[in-house]
Amino acid sequence: MTDATPARILVIEDEAPIRRFLRVILEGAGYAMAEAARGREGIEAAATGAPSVVLVDLGLPDLDGKDVVAAIREWSSVPIMVVSVRADEAEIITALDAGADDYVTKPFASGELLARLRALTRRRGPDDIAPVITVDDLTVDIAARMVTLGETPLRLTRKEFDVLALLVQNAGRLLTHEQLLRTVWGQTHLKDSHYLRVAIGHLREKLGDDAAAPRFIFTEPGIGYRFASAAKRED
């Protein structure tokens, strides 16, 4: 981490005063902060924003924070810290079993929180830094949310970019329909496979990708999609 590239902390917390308090602490310590007030929004932000660490409250309005942790952990190794008023041992164990790396109970001392964050950010490897990924003549800049094919910038909708970003960050790995739908559209849309089919169809059209002989997006019928494995990352 350098002064020019601060670690990016994603805070998934529904209470605005706590988000404001955390922003003061985090930005005062030199971190960049992104925020989400709902679980589904947070999962999407984790998929597309390349955070260095994710802070998750358990008492979110749409999803339990443990479900958010589990959803992120399906495809990402980003360090996750739970910050919650729930101090019951069983809750802590369940959150850690879901994939959280640390657990801090509210109220907390800012010094303790920052010390734990420093420990988590030290674990950050090259794969956790927002990459620029290139396959053949396709370049996807995750942080800038920009896609170019050859020298031509592509205009993607937000959902199209989010699907593409998730696929390229997991290049060569099969992602199921459910994983893609949960991450991009949310837990309530797991049966809405037509959303995904439409997004994939539009992506293929814009990428000039032939479904019968694909260069980029490969279909595993009835299961999901995977992106071409010959992806070069520039971190």
Coordinates of N, CA and C in Angstrom, one line a residue:
M1 N 0.8 -1.2 0.0 CA 0.0 0.0 0.0 C 0.9 1.2 0.0
T2 N 0.6 2.2 -0.8 CA 1.3 3.5 -0.9 C 0.3 4.6 -0.6
D3 N 0.9 5.8 -0.4 CA 0.0 7.0 -0.2 C -0.8 7.2 -1.4
A4 N -0.3 6.9 -2.6 CA -1.1 7.1 -3.8 C -2.2 6.1 -4.0
T5 N -2.0 5.0 -3.4 CA -3.0 3.9 -3.6 C -3.5 3.4 -2.2
P6 N -4.3 4.1 -1.5 CA -4.7 3.7 -0.2 C -5.6 2.4 -0.2
A7 N -5.5 1.6 0.8 CA -6.4 0.4 0.9 C -7.8 0.9 0.9
R8 N -8.6 0.2 0.2 CA -10.1 0.6 0.0 C -10.9 -0.3 1.0
I9 N -11.6 0.3 1.9 CA -12.4 -0.4 2.8 C -13.9 -0.3 2.4
L10 N -14.6 -1.4 2.2 CA -16.0 -1.4 1.9 C -16.8 -1.6 3.2
V11 N -17.6 -0.7 3.6 CA -18.4 -0.8 4.8 C -19.9 -1.1 4.4
I12 N -20.4 -2.3 4.9 CA -21.8 -2.7 4.6 C -22.5 -2.5 5.9
E13 N -23.2 -1.4 6.1 CA -23.8 -1.0 7.4 C -25.0 -0.2 7.1
D14 N -26.2 -0.5 7.7 CA -27.4 0.2 7.4 C -27.6 1.5 8.2
E15 N -26.9 1.7 9.3 CA -27.1 2.9 10.1 C -26.1 4.0 9.6
A16 N -26.7 5.1 9.1 CA -26.0 6.2 8.6 C -25.0 6.8 9.6
P17 N -25.4 7.0 10.8 CA -24.5 7.6 11.8 C -23.2 6.7 12.0
I18 N -23.4 5.4 12.0 CA -22.2 4.6 12.1 C -21.3 4.7 10.9
R19 N -21.9 4.7 9.7 CA -21.1 4.9 8.5 C -20.3 6.2 8.5
R20 N -21.0 7.2 9.0 CA -20.3 8.5 9.1 C -19.1 8.5 10.1
F21 N -19.4 7.8 11.2 CA -18.3 7.6 12.2 C -17.2 6.8 11.6
L22 N -17.5 5.8 10.9 CA -16.4 4.9 10.4 C -15.6 5.7 9.3
R23 N -16.3 6.5 8.5 CA -15.6 7.3 7.5 C -14.6 8.2 8.1
V24 N -15.0 8.9 9.2 CA -14.0 9.8 9.9 C -12.8 9.0 10.4
I25 N -13.1 7.8 11.0 CA -11.9 7.0 11.5 C -11.1 6.5 10.3
L26 N -11.7 5.9 9.3 CA -10.9 5.3 8.2 C -10.2 6.3 7.4
E27 N -10.9 7.4 7.0 CA -10.2 8.4 6.1 C -9.1 9.1 6.9
G28 N -9.4 9.3 8.2 CA -8.4 9.9 9.1 C -7.1 9.1 9.2
A29 N -7.3 7.7 9.0 CA -6.1 6.8 9.1 C -5.5 6.6 7.7
G30 N -6.0 7.2 6.7 CA -5.4 7.1 5.3 C -6.1 6.1 4.4
Y31 N -7.2 5.5 4.8 CA -7.9 4.5 4.0 C -8.9 5.3 3.1
A32 N -9.2 4.6 2.0 CA -10.4 5.1 1.2 C -11.6 4.2 1.6
M33 N -12.8 4.8 1.6 CA -13.9 4.1 2.1 C -15.0 4.1 1.0
A34 N -15.6 2.9 0.8 CA -16.9 2.8 0.0 C -17.9 2.3 1.0
E35 N -19.2 2.5 0.7 CA -20.2 2.1 1.6 C -21.4 1.6 0.9
A36 N -22.2 0.7 1.6 CA -23.4 0.2 1.2 C -24.3 0.0 2.4
A37 N -25.6 0.4 2.2 CA -26.6 0.3 3.3 C -27.4 -1.0 3.4
R38 N -27.3 -1.8 2.3 CA -28.0 -3.0 2.3 C -27.1 -4.2 1.9
G39 N -27.5 -5.4 2.2 CA -26.6 -6.5 2.0 C -26.4 -6.8 0.5
R40 N -27.5 -6.7 -0.3 CA -27.3 -7.0 -1.8 C -26.4 -6.0 -2.4
E41 N -26.6 -4.7 -2.0 CA -25.8 -3.6 -2.5 C -24.3 -3.9 -2.2
G42 N -24.1 -4.4 -1.0 CA -22.8 -4.6 -0.5 C -22.1 -5.8 -1.3
I43 N -22.9 -6.8 -1.6 CA -22.3 -7.9 -2.3 C -21.9 -7.4 -3.7
E44 N -22.7 -6.6 -4.3 CA -22.4 -6.1 -5.7 C -21.2 -5.2 -5.6
A45 N -21.1 -4.4 -4.6 CA -19.9 -3.5 -4.4 C -18.7 -4.3 -4.2
A46 N -18.8 -5.4 -3.5 CA -17.6 -6.2 -3.2 C -17.1 -6.9 -4.5
A47 N -18.1 -7.2 -5.4 CA -17.8 -7.9 -6.7 C -17.1 -6.9 -7.7
T48 N -17.5 -5.7 -7.6 CA -17.1 -4.7 -8.7 C -16.1 -3.7 -8.2
G49 N -16.0 -3.5 -6.9 CA -15.2 -2.4 -6.4 C -13.8 -2.7 -5.9
A50 N -13.5 -4.0 -5.9 CA -12.2 -4.5 -5.5 C -11.7 -4.0 -4.2
P51 N -12.5 -4.1 -3.1 CA -12.1 -3.6 -1.8 C -10.9 -4.4 -1.3
S52 N -10.1 -3.8 -0.4 CA -9.0 -4.4 0.3 C -9.5 -5.2 1.5
V53 N -10.5 -4.7 2.2 CA -11.2 -5.3 3.3 C -12.6 -5.0 3.2
V54 N -13.5 -5.9 3.7 CA -14.9 -5.6 3.8 C -15.3 -5.7 5.3
L55 N -16.0 -4.6 5.7 CA -16.6 -4.6 7.1 C -18.1 -4.8 6.9
V56 N -18.6 -5.8 7.7 CA -20.1 -6.1 7.5 C -20.8 -6.1 8.8
D57 N -21.9 -5.4 8.9 CA -22.8 -5.5 10.0 C -23.7 -6.7 9.9
L58 N -24.1 -7.4 10.9 CA -25.0 -8.5 10.8 C -26.4 -8.1 10.7
G59 N -26.9 -7.0 11.3 CA -28.3 -6.7 11.3 C -28.7 -5.8 10.1
L60 N -28.5 -6.3 8.9 CA -28.9 -5.5 7.7 C -30.4 -5.7 7.4
P61 N -31.0 -4.7 6.7 CA -32.4 -4.8 6.5 C -32.9 -5.8 5.5
D62 N -32.1 -6.3 4.6 CA -32.5 -7.2 3.6 C -31.9 -8.6 3.7
L63 N -30.7 -8.7 4.2 CA -30.1 -10.0 4.4 C -29.4 -10.0 5.8
D64 N -29.2 -11.2 6.4 CA -28.4 -11.3 7.5 C -26.9 -11.1 7.1
G65 N -26.1 -10.4 7.9 CA -24.8 -10.2 7.5 C -24.0 -11.5 7.3
K66 N -24.4 -12.6 7.9 CA -23.7 -13.9 7.7 C -23.9 -14.4 6.3
D67 N -25.1 -14.1 5.8 CA -25.4 -14.5 4.4 C -24.6 -13.7 3.4
V68 N -24.4 -12.4 3.8 CA -23.5 -11.6 2.9 C -22.1 -12.1 2.9
V69 N -21.6 -12.4 4.1 CA -20.2 -13.0 4.2 C -20.1 -14.3 3.3
A70 N -21.1 -15.2 3.5 CA -21.1 -16.4 2.7 C -21.1 -16.2 1.2
A71 N -22.0 -15.2 0.8 CA -22.1 -14.9 -0.6 C -20.8 -14.4 -1.2
I72 N -20.1 -13.5 -0.5 CA -18.9 -12.9 -1.0 C -17.8 -14.0 -1.0
R73 N -17.8 -14.9 0.0 CA -16.8 -15.9 0.1 C -16.9 -17.0 -0.9
E74 N -18.0 -17.1 -1.6 CA -18.2 -18.0 -2.7 C -17.2 -17.8 -3.8
W75 N -16.8 -16.5 -4.0 CA -15.9 -16.2 -5.2 C -14.8 -15.3 -4.9
S76 N -14.6 -14.9 -3.6 CA -13.6 -13.9 -3.3 C -12.9 -14.3 -2.0
S77 N -11.6 -14.0 -1.9 CA -10.8 -14.3 -0.7 C -10.5 -13.0 0.0
V78 N -11.2 -11.9 -0.3 CA -11.0 -10.6 0.3 C -11.2 -10.7 1.8
P79 N -10.3 -10.1 2.7 CA -10.5 -10.2 4.1 C -11.9 -9.6 4.5
I80 N -12.6 -10.2 5.4 CA -13.9 -9.8 5.8 C -13.9 -9.7 7.4
M81 N -14.3 -8.5 7.9 CA -14.5 -8.3 9.3 C -15.9 -8.0 9.6
V82 N -16.5 -8.8 10.5 CA -17.8 -8.5 11.0 C -17.8 -7.5 12.1
V83 N -18.6 -6.4 12.1 CA -18.7 -5.4 13.1 C -20.2 -5.4 13.6
S84 N -20.5 -5.9 14.8 CA -21.9 -6.1 15.2 C -22.0 -5.9 16.7
V85 N -23.3 -5.6 17.0 CA -23.6 -5.6 18.5 C -23.8 -7.0 19.0
R86 N -24.0 -7.9 18.2 CA -24.2 -9.3 18.6 C -22.9 -9.9 19.2
A87 N -22.9 -10.1 20.5 CA -21.7 -10.6 21.2 C -21.8 -12.1 21.6
D88 N -22.9 -12.7 21.2 CA -23.1 -14.1 21.6 C -22.1 -15.0 20.9
E89 N -21.5 -15.9 21.7 CA -20.4 -16.8 21.1 C -20.9 -17.5 19.9
A90 N -22.1 -18.0 20.0 CA -22.6 -18.8 18.8 C -22.7 -18.0 17.6
E91 N -23.1 -16.7 17.7 CA -23.1 -15.8 16.5 C -21.7 -15.6 16.0
I92 N -20.8 -15.4 16.9 CA -19.4 -15.2 16.4 C -18.9 -16.4 15.7
I93 N -19.1 -17.6 16.2 CA -18.6 -18.8 15.6 C -19.3 -19.0 14.2
T94 N -20.6 -18.7 14.2 CA -21.3 -18.9 12.9 C -20.8 -17.9 11.8
A95 N -20.5 -16.7 12.2 CA -20.0 -15.7 11.3 C -18.6 -16.1 10.8
L96 N -17.8 -16.6 11.7 CA -16.4 -17.1 11.3 C -16.5 -18.3 10.4
D97 N -17.4 -19.2 10.7 CA -17.6 -20.4 9.9 C -18.1 -20.0 8.5
A98 N -18.9 -18.9 8.4 CA -19.4 -18.5 7.1 C -18.3 -17.9 6.2
G99 N -17.2 -17.6 6.8 CA -16.0 -17.1 6.0 C -15.4 -15.8 6.5
A100 N -16.0 -15.2 7.6 CA -15.4 -14.0 8.2 C -14.0 -14.2 8.7
D101 N -13.1 -13.3 8.6 CA -11.7 -13.4 9.1 C -11.6 -12.8 10.5
D102 N -12.5 -11.9 10.9 CA -12.4 -11.3 12.2 C -13.8 -10.8 12.6
Y103 N -13.9 -10.5 13.9 CA -15.2 -10.2 14.5 C -15.0 -9.1 15.6
V104 N -15.6 -8.0 15.4 CA -15.5 -6.9 16.4 C -16.9 -6.5 16.9
T105 N -17.1 -6.4 18.2 CA -18.4 -6.1 18.7 C -18.5 -4.6 19.0
K106 N -19.7 -4.1 18.7 CA -20.0 -2.7 19.0 C -20.5 -2.6 20.5
P107 N -20.1 -1.5 21.2 CA -19.2 -0.4 20.7 C -17.8 -0.8 20.7
F108 N -17.0 -0.2 19.9 CA -15.6 -0.6 19.8 C -14.7 0.6 19.9
A109 N -13.5 0.4 20.3 CA -12.5 1.5 20.3 C -11.9 1.6 18.9
S110 N -11.8 2.9 18.5 CA -11.2 3.1 17.1 C -9.8 2.5 16.9
G111 N -9.0 2.6 18.0 CA -7.7 2.1 17.9 C -7.6 0.6 17.7
E112 N -8.6 -0.1 18.4 CA -8.6 -1.6 18.2 C -9.1 -1.9 16.8
L113 N -10.1 -1.2 16.3 CA -10.6 -1.4 14.9 C -9.4 -1.2 13.9
L114 N -8.7 -0.1 14.0 CA -7.6 0.2 13.1 C -6.5 -0.8 13.2
A115 N -6.2 -1.3 14.4 CA -5.2 -2.3 14.5 C -5.6 -3.6 13.8
R116 N -6.8 -4.0 13.9 CA -7.3 -5.2 13.3 C -7.3 -5.0 11.8
L117 N -7.7 -3.8 11.3 CA -7.6 -3.6 9.9 C -6.2 -3.6 9.3
R118 N -5.3 -3.1 10.1 CA -3.9 -3.2 9.6 C -3.5 -4.6 9.5
A119 N -3.9 -5.5 10.4 CA -3.5 -6.9 10.3 C -4.2 -7.5 9.1
L120 N -5.4 -7.2 8.8 CA -6.1 -7.8 7.6 C -5.5 -7.2 6.3
T121 N -5.2 -5.9 6.2 CA -4.6 -5.4 5.0 C -3.2 -5.9 4.7
R122 N -2.5 -6.3 5.7 CA -1.2 -6.9 5.5 C -1.3 -8.3 4.8
R123 N -2.5 -8.9 4.9 CA -2.7 -10.2 4.2 C -3.0 -10.0 2.8
R124 N -3.2 -8.8 2.3 CA -3.7 -8.6 1.0 C -2.6 -8.9 0.0
G125 N -3.0 -9.7 -1.0 CA -2.1 -10.2 -2.0 C -2.4 -9.5 -3.3
P126 N -1.6 -9.8 -4.4 CA -1.8 -9.1 -5.7 C -3.2 -9.3 -6.2
D127 N -3.8 -10.5 -6.0 CA -5.1 -10.7 -6.5 C -6.2 -9.9 -5.9
D128 N -5.9 -9.2 -4.8 CA -6.9 -8.4 -4.1 C -6.9 -6.9 -4.6
I129 N -5.9 -6.6 -5.4 CA -5.8 -5.2 -5.9 C -6.6 -5.1 -7.2
A130 N -7.3 -4.0 -7.3 CA -8.2 -3.9 -8.5 C -7.3 -4.0 -9.8
P131 N -7.6 -5.1 -10.6 CA -6.8 -5.4 -11.7 C -7.3 -4.8 -13.0
V132 N -6.4 -4.7 -14.0 CA -6.8 -4.5 -15.4 C -6.5 -5.9 -16.0
I133 N -7.6 -6.4 -16.6 CA -7.5 -7.8 -17.1 C -7.6 -7.8 -18.6
T134 N -6.7 -8.5 -19.3 CA -6.7 -8.5 -20.8 C -6.8 -9.9 -21.3
V135 N -7.7 -10.1 -22.2 CA -7.8 -11.4 -23.0 C -7.8 -11.0 -24.4
D136 N -6.8 -11.5 -25.2 CA -6.7 -11.1 -26.6 C -6.8 -9.6 -26.7
D137 N -7.7 -9.1 -27.4 CA -7.8 -7.6 -27.6 C -8.9 -7.0 -26.7
L138 N -9.3 -7.7 -25.7 CA -10.3 -7.2 -24.8 C -9.6 -6.8 -23.5
T139 N -9.9 -5.6 -23.0 CA -9.3 -5.1 -21.7 C -10.4 -4.6 -20.8
V140 N -10.4 -5.1 -19.6 CA -11.4 -4.8 -18.6 C -10.7 -4.1 -17.4
D141 N -10.9 -2.8 -17.2 CA -10.4 -2.1 -16.0 C -11.4 -2.1 -14.9
I142 N -11.2 -3.0 -13.9 CA -12.2 -3.2 -12.9 C -12.5 -1.9 -12.1
A143 N -11.4 -1.2 -11.6 CA -11.6 0.0 -10.8 C -12.2 1.1 -11.6
A144 N -11.8 1.3 -12.8 CA -12.4 2.4 -13.6 C -13.7 2.1 -14.3
R145 N -14.1 0.8 -14.2 CA -15.3 0.3 -14.8 C -15.3 0.7 -16.3
M146 N -14.2 0.4 -17.0 CA -14.0 0.6 -18.4 C -13.7 -0.6 -19.1
V147 N -14.3 -0.8 -20.3 CA -14.0 -2.0 -21.2 C -13.7 -1.5 -22.6
T148 N -12.6 -2.0 -23.1 CA -12.2 -1.7 -24.5 C -12.0 -3.0 -25.3
L149 N -12.4 -2.9 -26.5 CA -12.2 -4.0 -27.4 C -11.3 -3.5 -28.6
G150 N -10.1 -3.9 -28.6 CA -9.1 -3.3 -29.5 C -8.9 -1.8 -29.0
E151 N -9.2 -0.9 -29.9 CA -9.1 0.5 -29.5 C -10.4 1.2 -29.2
T152 N -11.5 0.3 -29.2 CA -12.8 0.9 -29.1 C -13.4 0.7 -27.7
P153 N -13.7 1.8 -27.0 CA -14.4 1.7 -25.7 C -15.8 1.1 -25.9
L154 N -16.2 0.2 -25.1 CA -17.6 -0.4 -25.1 C -18.5 0.2 -24.1
R155 N -19.7 0.5 -24.5 CA -20.7 1.0 -23.6 C -21.5 -0.1 -23.1
L156 N -21.3 -0.4 -21.8 CA -22.1 -1.5 -21.1 C -23.0 -0.8 -20.1
T157 N -24.1 -1.5 -19.9 CA -25.0 -1.1 -18.7 C -24.3 -1.5 -17.5
R158 N -24.8 -1.0 -16.4 CA -24.2 -1.3 -15.0 C -24.2 -2.8 -14.8
K159 N -25.3 -3.5 -15.1 CA -25.5 -4.9 -14.8 C -24.6 -5.7 -15.8
E160 N -24.5 -5.3 -17.0 CA -23.6 -5.9 -18.0 C -22.2 -5.9 -17.5
F161 N -21.7 -4.7 -17.1 CA -20.4 -4.6 -16.6 C -20.2 -5.5 -15.3
D162 N -21.1 -5.5 -14.4 CA -21.0 -6.3 -13.2 C -20.9 -7.7 -13.5
V163 N -21.6 -8.2 -14.5 CA -21.5 -9.6 -14.9 C -20.2 -9.9 -15.5
L164 N -19.8 -9.0 -16.4 CA -18.5 -9.2 -17.0 C -17.3 -9.1 -16.0
A165 N -17.4 -8.2 -15.1 CA -16.3 -8.0 -14.1 C -16.2 -9.3 -13.2
L166 N -17.4 -9.8 -12.8 CA -17.3 -11.1 -12.0 C -16.8 -12.2 -12.8
L167 N -17.1 -12.3 -14.1 CA -16.6 -13.4 -14.9 C -15.1 -13.3 -15.1
V168 N -14.6 -12.1 -15.4 CA -13.2 -12.0 -15.8 C -12.3 -12.1 -14.5
Q169 N -12.8 -11.7 -13.4 CA -12.1 -11.8 -12.1 C -12.0 -13.3 -11.7
N170 N -12.8 -14.1 -12.3 CA -12.8 -15.6 -12.0 C -12.5 -16.3 -13.3
A171 N -11.6 -15.8 -14.2 CA -11.3 -16.3 -15.5 C -10.9 -17.8 -15.3
G172 N -11.5 -18.6 -16.2 CA -11.3 -20.1 -16.2 C -12.1 -20.8 -15.2
R173 N -12.8 -20.2 -14.3 CA -13.6 -20.8 -13.3 C -15.0 -20.8 -13.7
L174 N -15.7 -21.9 -13.5 CA -17.2 -22.0 -13.8 C -17.9 -21.3 -12.7
L175 N -18.8 -20.3 -13.0 CA -19.7 -19.6 -12.1 C -21.1 -20.1 -12.4
T176 N -21.8 -20.5 -11.4 CA -23.1 -21.0 -11.6 C -24.1 -19.9 -11.8
H177 N -25.3 -20.2 -12.4 CA -26.3 -19.2 -12.6 C -26.6 -18.6 -11.2
E178 N -26.7 -19.4 -10.2 CA -27.1 -18.9 -8.9 C -26.1 -17.9 -8.3
Q179 N -24.8 -18.3 -8.5 CA -23.7 -17.4 -8.0 C -23.8 -16.0 -8.7
L180 N -24.0 -16.0 -10.0 CA -24.0 -14.8 -10.8 C -25.3 -14.0 -10.4
L181 N -26.4 -14.7 -10.3 CA -27.7 -13.9 -10.0 C -27.6 -13.4 -8.5
R182 N -27.1 -14.2 -7.6 CA -27.0 -13.7 -6.2 C -26.1 -12.5 -6.1
T183 N -25.0 -12.5 -6.8 CA -24.0 -11.4 -6.6 C -24.5 -10.2 -7.3
V184 N -25.0 -10.3 -8.5 CA -25.3 -9.1 -9.4 C -26.7 -8.6 -9.1
W185 N -27.7 -9.5 -8.9 CA -29.1 -9.1 -8.8 C -29.6 -9.2 -7.4
G186 N -29.0 -10.1 -6.6 CA -29.4 -10.2 -5.2 C -30.1 -11.6 -4.9
Q187 N -30.3 -11.8 -3.6 CA -30.8 -13.1 -3.2 C -32.2 -13.4 -3.6
T188 N -33.0 -12.4 -3.9 CA -34.4 -12.5 -4.3 C -34.6 -12.9 -5.7
H189 N -33.5 -12.9 -6.5 CA -33.6 -13.1 -7.9 C -32.9 -14.4 -8.4
L190 N -32.8 -15.3 -7.5 CA -32.1 -16.6 -7.8 C -32.8 -17.4 -8.9
K191 N -34.1 -17.2 -9.1 CA -34.8 -17.9 -10.1 C -35.0 -17.1 -11.4
D192 N -34.5 -15.9 -11.4 CA -34.7 -15.0 -12.5 C -33.6 -15.2 -13.5
S193 N -33.5 -16.4 -14.0 CA -32.4 -16.7 -14.9 C -32.4 -15.9 -16.3
H194 N -33.7 -15.4 -16.6 CA -33.8 -14.7 -17.9 C -33.0 -13.4 -17.8
Y195 N -32.9 -12.8 -16.5 CA -32.1 -11.6 -16.4 C -30.6 -11.9 -16.9
L196 N -30.1 -13.0 -16.4 CA -28.7 -13.4 -16.7 C -28.6 -13.7 -18.2
R197 N -29.6 -14.4 -18.8 CA -29.5 -14.7 -20.2 C -29.5 -13.5 -21.1
V198 N -30.3 -12.5 -20.7 CA -30.3 -11.2 -21.5 C -29.0 -10.5 -21.4
A199 N -28.4 -10.4 -20.2 CA -27.2 -9.7 -20.0 C -26.0 -10.4 -20.7
I200 N -26.0 -11.7 -20.7 CA -25.0 -12.5 -21.4 C -25.1 -12.3 -22.9
G201 N -26.4 -12.3 -23.4 CA -26.6 -12.1 -24.8 C -26.2 -10.7 -25.2
H202 N -26.4 -9.7 -24.5 CA -26.0 -8.4 -24.8 C -24.5 -8.2 -24.8
L203 N -23.9 -8.9 -23.8 CA -22.4 -8.9 -23.7 C -21.8 -9.5 -24.9
R204 N -22.3 -10.7 -25.3 CA -21.7 -11.4 -26.4 C -21.9 -10.5 -27.7
E205 N -23.0 -9.8 -27.8 CA -23.2 -9.0 -29.0 C -22.2 -7.8 -29.0
K206 N -22.0 -7.2 -27.9 CA -21.0 -6.1 -27.8 C -19.6 -6.5 -27.9
L207 N -19.3 -7.7 -27.4 CA -17.9 -8.3 -27.5 C -17.6 -8.9 -28.9
G208 N -18.7 -9.1 -29.7 CA -18.5 -9.8 -31.0 C -18.2 -11.3 -30.7
D209 N -18.8 -11.8 -29.7 CA -18.5 -13.2 -29.2 C -19.6 -14.1 -29.7
D210 N -19.2 -15.1 -30.5 CA -20.1 -16.1 -31.0 C -20.3 -17.2 -30.0
A211 N -21.6 -17.4 -29.6 CA -21.9 -18.4 -28.6 C -21.5 -19.8 -29.1
A212 N -21.6 -20.0 -30.4 CA -21.3 -21.3 -30.9 C -19.8 -21.6 -31.0
A213 N -19.0 -20.5 -31.1 CA -17.5 -20.7 -31.1 C -16.9 -19.5 -30.3
P214 N -17.1 -19.5 -29.0 CA -16.7 -18.3 -28.2 C -15.2 -18.1 -28.0
R215 N -14.8 -16.8 -27.9 CA -13.5 -16.5 -27.5 C -13.4 -16.1 -26.0
F216 N -14.6 -15.6 -25.5 CA -14.6 -15.0 -24.2 C -15.5 -15.7 -23.2
I217 N -16.8 -15.8 -23.5 CA -17.7 -16.3 -22.6 C -18.2 -17.7 -23.0
F218 N -17.9 -18.7 -22.2 CA -18.3 -20.1 -22.5 C -19.5 -20.5 -21.7
T219 N -20.4 -21.3 -22.3 CA -21.6 -21.7 -21.6 C -21.4 -23.2 -21.2
E220 N -21.8 -23.5 -19.9 CA -21.9 -24.8 -19.4 C -23.4 -25.1 -19.3
P221 N -24.0 -25.7 -20.3 CA -25.5 -25.8 -20.3 C -26.1 -26.3 -19.0
G222 N -27.1 -25.5 -18.6 CA -27.8 -25.9 -17.3 C -27.1 -25.6 -16.1
I223 N -25.8 -25.1 -16.2 CA -25.0 -24.9 -15.0 C -24.6 -23.4 -14.8
G224 N -23.9 -22.8 -15.8 CA -23.5 -21.5 -15.7 C -22.6 -21.1 -16.8
Y225 N -21.6 -20.2 -16.5 CA -20.7 -19.6 -17.5 C -19.3 -19.5 -16.9
R226 N -18.4 -19.5 -17.8 CA -17.0 -19.3 -17.4 C -16.3 -18.4 -18.5
F227 N -15.4 -17.6 -18.0 CA -14.7 -16.7 -18.9 C -13.4 -17.4 -19.4
A228 N -12.9 -17.0 -20.6 CA -11.7 -17.6 -21.1 C -10.5 -17.5 -20.1
S229 N -9.8 -18.6 -20.0 CA -8.8 -18.7 -18.9 C -7.5 -18.0 -19.2
A230 N -7.3 -17.6 -20.5 CA -6.0 -17.0 -20.9 C -6.1 -15.5 -20.6
A231 N -6.3 -15.1 -19.3 CA -6.5 -13.8 -18.9 C -5.2 -13.2 -18.3
K232 N -4.7 -12.1 -18.7 CA -3.5 -11.5 -18.1 C -4.0 -10.3 -17.2
R233 N -3.5 -10.4 -16.0 CA -3.9 -9.4 -15.0 C -2.7 -8.4 -14.8
E234 N -3.0 -7.1 -14.8 CA -2.1 -6.1 -14.5 C -2.5 -5.4 -13.3
D235 N -1.8 -5.7 -12.1 CA -2.3 -5.2 -10.8 C -1.5 -4.0 -10.4

